[in-house]
Coordinates of C-alpha atoms and ligand atoms in Angstrom, one line a residue:
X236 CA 106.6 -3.9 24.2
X237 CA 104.8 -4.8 27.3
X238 CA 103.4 -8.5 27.5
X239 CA 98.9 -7.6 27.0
X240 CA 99.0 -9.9 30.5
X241 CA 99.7 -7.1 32.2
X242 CA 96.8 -5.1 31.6
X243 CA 94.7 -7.9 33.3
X244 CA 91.6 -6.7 35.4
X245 CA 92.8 -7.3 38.9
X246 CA 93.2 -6.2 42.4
X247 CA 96.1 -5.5 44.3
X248 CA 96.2 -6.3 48.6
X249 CA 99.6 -5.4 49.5
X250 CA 100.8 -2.2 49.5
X251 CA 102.1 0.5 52.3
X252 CA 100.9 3.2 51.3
X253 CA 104.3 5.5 52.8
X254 CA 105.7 3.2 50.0
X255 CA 104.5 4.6 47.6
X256 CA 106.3 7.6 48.4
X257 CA 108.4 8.0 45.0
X258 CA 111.8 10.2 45.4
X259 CA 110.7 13.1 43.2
X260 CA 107.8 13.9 45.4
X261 CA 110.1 12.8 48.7
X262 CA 112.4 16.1 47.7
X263 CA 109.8 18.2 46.8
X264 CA 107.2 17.8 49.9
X265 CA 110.5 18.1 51.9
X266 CA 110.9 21.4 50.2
X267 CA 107.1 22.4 50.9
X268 CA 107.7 21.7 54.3
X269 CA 110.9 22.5 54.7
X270 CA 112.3 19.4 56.2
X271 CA 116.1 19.1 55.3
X272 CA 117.1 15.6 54.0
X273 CA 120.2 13.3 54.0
X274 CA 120.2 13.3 50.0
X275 CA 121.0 16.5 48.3
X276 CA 119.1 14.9 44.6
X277 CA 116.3 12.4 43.5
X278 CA 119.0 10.6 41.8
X279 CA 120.6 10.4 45.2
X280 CA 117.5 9.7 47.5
X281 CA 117.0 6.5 44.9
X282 CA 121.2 5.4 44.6
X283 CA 120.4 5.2 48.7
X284 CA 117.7 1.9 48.0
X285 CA 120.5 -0.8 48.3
X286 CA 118.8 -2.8 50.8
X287 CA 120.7 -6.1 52.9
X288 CA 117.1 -7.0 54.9
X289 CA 113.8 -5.8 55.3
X290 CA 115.1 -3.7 58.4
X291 CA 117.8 -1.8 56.2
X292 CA 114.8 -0.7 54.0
X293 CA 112.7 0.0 57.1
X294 CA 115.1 2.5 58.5
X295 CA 115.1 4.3 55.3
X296 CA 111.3 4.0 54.5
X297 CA 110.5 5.7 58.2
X298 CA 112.9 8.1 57.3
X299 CA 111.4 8.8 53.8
X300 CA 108.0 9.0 55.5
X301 CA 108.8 12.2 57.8
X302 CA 108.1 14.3 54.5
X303 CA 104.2 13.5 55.0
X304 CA 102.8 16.3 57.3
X305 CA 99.7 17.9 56.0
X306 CA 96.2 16.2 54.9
X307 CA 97.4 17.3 51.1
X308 CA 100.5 15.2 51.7
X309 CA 98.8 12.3 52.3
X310 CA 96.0 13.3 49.7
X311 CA 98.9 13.9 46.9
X312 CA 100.7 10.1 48.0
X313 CA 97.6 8.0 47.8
X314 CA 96.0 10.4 44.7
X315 CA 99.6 9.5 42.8
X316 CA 99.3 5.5 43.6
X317 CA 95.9 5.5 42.3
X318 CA 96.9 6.9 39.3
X319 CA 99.1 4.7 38.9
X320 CA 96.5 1.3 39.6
X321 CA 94.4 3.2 36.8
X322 CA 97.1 3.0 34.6
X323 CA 98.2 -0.6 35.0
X324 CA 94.4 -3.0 35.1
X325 CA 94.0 -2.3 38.9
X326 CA 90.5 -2.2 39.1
X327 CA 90.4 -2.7 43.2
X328 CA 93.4 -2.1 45.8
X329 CA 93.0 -2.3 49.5
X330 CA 95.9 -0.3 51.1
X331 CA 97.7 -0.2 54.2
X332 CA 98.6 2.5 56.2
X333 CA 101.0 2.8 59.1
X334 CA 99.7 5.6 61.6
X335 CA 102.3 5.2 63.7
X336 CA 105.0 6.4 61.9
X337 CA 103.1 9.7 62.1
X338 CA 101.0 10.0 64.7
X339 CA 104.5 9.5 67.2
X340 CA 106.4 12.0 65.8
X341 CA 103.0 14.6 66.5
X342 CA 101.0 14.2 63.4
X343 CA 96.7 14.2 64.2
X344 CA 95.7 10.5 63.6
X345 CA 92.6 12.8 61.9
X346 CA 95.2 14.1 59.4
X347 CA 96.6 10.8 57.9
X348 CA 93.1 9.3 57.5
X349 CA 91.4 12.0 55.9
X350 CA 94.3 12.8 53.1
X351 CA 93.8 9.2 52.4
X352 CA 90.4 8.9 52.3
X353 CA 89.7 11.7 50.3
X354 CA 91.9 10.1 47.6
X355 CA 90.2 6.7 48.0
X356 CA 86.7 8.9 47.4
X357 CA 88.1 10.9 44.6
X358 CA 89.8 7.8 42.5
X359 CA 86.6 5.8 42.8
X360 CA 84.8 8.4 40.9
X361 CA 87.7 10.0 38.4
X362 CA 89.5 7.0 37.8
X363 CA 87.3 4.2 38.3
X364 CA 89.1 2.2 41.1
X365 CA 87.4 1.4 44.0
X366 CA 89.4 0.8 47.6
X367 CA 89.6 -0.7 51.2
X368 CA 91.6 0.5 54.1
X369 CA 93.5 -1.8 56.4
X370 CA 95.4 0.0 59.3
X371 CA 98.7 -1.7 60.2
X372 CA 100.1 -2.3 63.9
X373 CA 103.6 -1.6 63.8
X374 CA 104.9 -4.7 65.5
X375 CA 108.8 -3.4 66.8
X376 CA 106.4 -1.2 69.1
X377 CA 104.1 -1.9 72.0
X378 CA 101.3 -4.3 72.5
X379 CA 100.6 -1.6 74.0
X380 CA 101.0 1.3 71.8
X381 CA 98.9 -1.1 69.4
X382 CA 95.5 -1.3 71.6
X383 CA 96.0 2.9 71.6
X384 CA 96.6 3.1 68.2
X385 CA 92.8 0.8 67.7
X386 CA 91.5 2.8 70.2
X387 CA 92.4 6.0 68.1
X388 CA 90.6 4.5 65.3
X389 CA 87.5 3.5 66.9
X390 CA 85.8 6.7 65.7
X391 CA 86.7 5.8 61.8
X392 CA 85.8 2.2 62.0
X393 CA 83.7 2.5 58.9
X394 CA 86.0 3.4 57.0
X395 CA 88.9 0.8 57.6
X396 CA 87.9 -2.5 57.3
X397 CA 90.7 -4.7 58.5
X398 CA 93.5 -4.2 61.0
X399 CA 97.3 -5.7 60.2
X400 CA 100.6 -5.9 61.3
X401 CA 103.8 -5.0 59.6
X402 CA 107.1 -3.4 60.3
X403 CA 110.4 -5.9 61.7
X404 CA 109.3 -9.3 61.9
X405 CA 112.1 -11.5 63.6
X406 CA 111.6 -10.9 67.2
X407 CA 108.0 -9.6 67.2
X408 CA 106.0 -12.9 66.3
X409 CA 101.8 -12.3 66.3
X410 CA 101.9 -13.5 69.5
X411 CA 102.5 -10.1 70.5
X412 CA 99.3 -8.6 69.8
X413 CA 97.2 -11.4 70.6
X414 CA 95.1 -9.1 72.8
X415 CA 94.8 -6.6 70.4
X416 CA 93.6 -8.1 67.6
X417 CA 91.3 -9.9 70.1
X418 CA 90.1 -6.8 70.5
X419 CA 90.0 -5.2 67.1
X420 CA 87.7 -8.5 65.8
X421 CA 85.3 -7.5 68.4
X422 CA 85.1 -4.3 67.2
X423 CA 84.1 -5.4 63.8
X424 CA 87.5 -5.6 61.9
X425 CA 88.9 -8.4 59.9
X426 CA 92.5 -9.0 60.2
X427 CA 95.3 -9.6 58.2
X428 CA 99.2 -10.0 59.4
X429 CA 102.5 -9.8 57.7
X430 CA 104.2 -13.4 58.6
X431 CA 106.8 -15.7 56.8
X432 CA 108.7 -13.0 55.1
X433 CA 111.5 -12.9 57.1
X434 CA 109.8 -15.0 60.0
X435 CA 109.7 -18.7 60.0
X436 CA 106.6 -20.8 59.2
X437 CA 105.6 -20.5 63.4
X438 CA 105.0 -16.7 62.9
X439 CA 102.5 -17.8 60.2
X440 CA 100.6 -20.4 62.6
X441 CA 100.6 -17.8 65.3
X442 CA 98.5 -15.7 62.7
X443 CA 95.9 -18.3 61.9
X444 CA 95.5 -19.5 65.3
X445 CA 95.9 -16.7 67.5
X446 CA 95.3 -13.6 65.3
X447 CA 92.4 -15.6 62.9
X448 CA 93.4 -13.5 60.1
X449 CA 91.9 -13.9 56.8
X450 CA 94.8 -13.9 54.6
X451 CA 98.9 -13.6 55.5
X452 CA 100.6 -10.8 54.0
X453 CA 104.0 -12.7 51.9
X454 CA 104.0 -16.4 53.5
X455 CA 106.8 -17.4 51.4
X456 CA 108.4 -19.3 54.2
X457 CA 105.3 -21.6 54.2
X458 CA 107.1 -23.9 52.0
X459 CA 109.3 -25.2 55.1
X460 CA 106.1 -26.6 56.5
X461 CA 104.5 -29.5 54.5
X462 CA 101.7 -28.9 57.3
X463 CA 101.3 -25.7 56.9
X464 CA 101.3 -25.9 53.3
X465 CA 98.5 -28.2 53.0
X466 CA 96.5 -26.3 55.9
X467 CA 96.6 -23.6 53.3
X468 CA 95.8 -24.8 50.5
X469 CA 92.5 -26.7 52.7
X470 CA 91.6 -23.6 53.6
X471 CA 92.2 -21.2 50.3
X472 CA 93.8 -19.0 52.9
X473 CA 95.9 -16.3 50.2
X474 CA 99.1 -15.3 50.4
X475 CA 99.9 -11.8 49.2
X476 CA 103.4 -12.6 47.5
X477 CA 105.5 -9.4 46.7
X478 CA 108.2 -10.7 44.2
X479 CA 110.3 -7.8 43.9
X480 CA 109.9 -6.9 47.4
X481 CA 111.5 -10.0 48.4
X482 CA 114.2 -9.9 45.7
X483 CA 115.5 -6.3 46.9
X484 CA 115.0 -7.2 50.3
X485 CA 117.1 -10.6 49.7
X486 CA 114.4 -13.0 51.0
X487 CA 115.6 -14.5 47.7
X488 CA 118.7 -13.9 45.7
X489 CA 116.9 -13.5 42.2
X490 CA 114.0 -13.9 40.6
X491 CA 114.1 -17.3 39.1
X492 CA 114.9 -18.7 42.6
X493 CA 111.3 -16.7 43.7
X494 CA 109.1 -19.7 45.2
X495 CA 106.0 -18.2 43.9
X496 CA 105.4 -20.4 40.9
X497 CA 105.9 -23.4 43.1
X498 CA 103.2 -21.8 45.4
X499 CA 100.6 -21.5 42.9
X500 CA 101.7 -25.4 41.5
X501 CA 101.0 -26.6 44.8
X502 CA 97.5 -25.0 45.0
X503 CA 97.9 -21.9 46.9
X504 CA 96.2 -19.3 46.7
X505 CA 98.6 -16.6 45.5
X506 CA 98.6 -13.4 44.4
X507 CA 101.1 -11.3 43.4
X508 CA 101.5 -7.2 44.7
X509 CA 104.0 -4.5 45.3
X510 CA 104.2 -3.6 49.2
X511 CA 106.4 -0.5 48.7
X512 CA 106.2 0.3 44.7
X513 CA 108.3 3.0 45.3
X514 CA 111.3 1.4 47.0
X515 CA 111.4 -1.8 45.3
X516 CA 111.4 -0.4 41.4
X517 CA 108.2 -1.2 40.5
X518 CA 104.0 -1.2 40.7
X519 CA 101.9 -4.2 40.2
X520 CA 102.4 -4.4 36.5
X521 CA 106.3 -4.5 37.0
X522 CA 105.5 -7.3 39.4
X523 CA 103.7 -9.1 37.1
X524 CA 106.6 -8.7 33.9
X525 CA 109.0 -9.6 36.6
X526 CA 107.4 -13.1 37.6
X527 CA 106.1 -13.6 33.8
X528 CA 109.8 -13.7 32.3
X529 CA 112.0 -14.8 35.6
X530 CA 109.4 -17.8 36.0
X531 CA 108.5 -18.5 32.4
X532 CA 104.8 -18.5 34.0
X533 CA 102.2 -19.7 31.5
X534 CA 99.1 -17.1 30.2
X535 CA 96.9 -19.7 32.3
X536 CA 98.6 -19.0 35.0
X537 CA 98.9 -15.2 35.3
X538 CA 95.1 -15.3 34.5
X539 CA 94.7 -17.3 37.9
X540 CA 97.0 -14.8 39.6
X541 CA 94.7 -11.8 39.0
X542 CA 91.7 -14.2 39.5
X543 CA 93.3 -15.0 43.1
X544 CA 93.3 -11.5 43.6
X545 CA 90.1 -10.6 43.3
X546 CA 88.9 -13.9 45.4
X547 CA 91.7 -13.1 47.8
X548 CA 90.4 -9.6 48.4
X549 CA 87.6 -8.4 51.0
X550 CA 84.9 -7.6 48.3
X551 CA 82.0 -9.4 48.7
X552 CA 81.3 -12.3 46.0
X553 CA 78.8 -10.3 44.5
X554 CA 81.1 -7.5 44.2
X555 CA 83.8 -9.8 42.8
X556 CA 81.4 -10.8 40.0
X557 CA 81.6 -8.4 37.2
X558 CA 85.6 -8.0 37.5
X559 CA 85.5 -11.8 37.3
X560 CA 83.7 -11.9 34.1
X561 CA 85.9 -8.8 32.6
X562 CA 89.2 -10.8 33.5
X563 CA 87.2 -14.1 32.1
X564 CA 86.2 -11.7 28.7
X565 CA 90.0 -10.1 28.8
X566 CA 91.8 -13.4 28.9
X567 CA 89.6 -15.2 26.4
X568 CA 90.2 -12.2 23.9
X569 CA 94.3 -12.9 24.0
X570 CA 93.7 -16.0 23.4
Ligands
ADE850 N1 106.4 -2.1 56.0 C1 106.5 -1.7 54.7 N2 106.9 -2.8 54.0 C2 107.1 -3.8 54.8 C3 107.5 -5.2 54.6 N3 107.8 -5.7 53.4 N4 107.5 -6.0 55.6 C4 107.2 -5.5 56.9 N5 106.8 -4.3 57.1 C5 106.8 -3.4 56.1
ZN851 ZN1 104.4 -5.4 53.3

């Protein structure tokens, strides 16, 4: 039977939404569109996720994503994760998307946004889960390809609230796209960055300092910095911790070695998501189990989790309110 914890009111901030792409809809929007792939079953396309590093996955994952053509594509990927958050206690999600991958192999930036956001309107009527969009630089390209990818956006600025930056991090440090997110900020986005997954602790200074983000996508790496570390935990600046992401993608070689309990000890503000559900065997309820039993975390503590999550996430503190006081009413009826 599945731990009541799970069902917890919260919000998830870290997931692609291209991850979400599950092989059983992978083979059959390849068969709508007739794009031939590698894998001649489901049960093959998922045997294939034996990933070494985050860039083994990625070649795969870009891949995966040349399925996505048409506006219903990207209406049927995002309409299925949403399901799913219904399903699991996800009252809020604020999802990234990657336009790159589609926009440079000649599909309409126009195309990808509206199947999203369609979705994002439809689940925050039918299914009750409201939604922010975060559109992702991806950092093995271009500073400059980034500023033309922001530029492209311009026209649906009210509709994506924060820009960030994903994709192969060793080699790529914020740095980078300095001028871009420069940029983006004046435009009226906030910012987030993927840093200290892979990348050492520096990556995640270069993100505070020079990209001013508001919170760092993973950040695990943090704990090599005693600085850094209590910079963070000043500041309340979240981490968006993906556990079984950085199991599959070997950040760390299992669970019960997983940093993230030491994390919240320390005072961080944690939260837990699933950056590519679809890939990494699991939504943010699997997360959740994973850490519970791996970590022997406390009910306390998987409270604060889902708490973090909502105070982590860009709703206002208004906003926050009433899924603070449902979590408060949730947890104080397990007790
Ligand atoms: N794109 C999708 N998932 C990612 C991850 N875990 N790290 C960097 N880029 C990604
Ligand atoms: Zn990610």
């Amino acid at each position: 039977m599945r731990s009541p914890l799970v069902a917890l009111p919260k919000t998830e901030l870290h997931i692609h939404i291209e991850g979400s792409l599950e092989p059983e809809m992978m083979v059959a929007l390849a068969q709508r569109n007739g794009i031939a792939l590698p894998y001649d079953s489901v049960e093959a396309v998922r045997a294939a996720y034996q990933f070494e590093n985050l860039q083994s996955f990625l070649d795969l994952y870009y891949a995966g994503a040349q399925v996505l053509q048409s506006e219903q594509d990207f209406y049927d990927l995002t309409w299925a994760y949403l399901q799913k958050c219904a399903l699991q206690g996800v009252r809020h999600t604020e999802i990234f998307f990657d336009p790159q991958t589609h926009t440079d192999r000649g599909i309409a930036f126009e195309v990808v946004h509206s199947g999203i956001t369609q979705a994002l309107h439809d689940a925050k009527g039918e299914l009750g889960v409201s939604s922010a969009l975060i559109l992702c630089f991806l950092r093995h390209l271009s500073a400059e390809a980034a500023m033309a990818t922001l530029e492209q956006a311009l026209p649906y600025r009210d509709s994506i609230i924060a820009v960030g930056l994903d994709s192969s991090e060793l080699g790529h440090p914020p740095s980078k796209f300095q001028a871009v997110f420069d940029r983006a900020r004046a435009e009226g986005f906030l910012t987030v960055a993927h840093a200290g997954e892979e990348g050492p602790p520096e990556y995640i200074w270069e993100a505070l300092r020079l990209l001013q983000v508001s919170r760092i996508d993973h950040g695990v790496r943090s704990l090599e910095d005693p600085a850094l570390v209590e910079y963070l935990v000043e500041h309340q600046i979240p981490l968006t911790v993906c556990p079984l992401s950085n199991i599959k993608l070997c950040v760390f070689d299992t669970m019960a070695q997983h940093n993230l309990k030491q994390l919240l000890e320390l005072g961080l503000c944690v939260t837990i998501n699933s950056d590519d559900p679809a890939y990494f065997g699991g939504y943010l309820a699997e997360n959740f189990e994973a850490v519970e039993s791996a970590l022997g975390l406390l009910p306390e503590q998987l409270v604060q989790l889902a708490k973090n999550s909502f105070k982590a996430s860009f709703l206002s503190p208004a906003e926050q309110q009433p899924y603070l006081q449902e979590l408060t009413a949730y947890a104080a009826s397990l007790a």
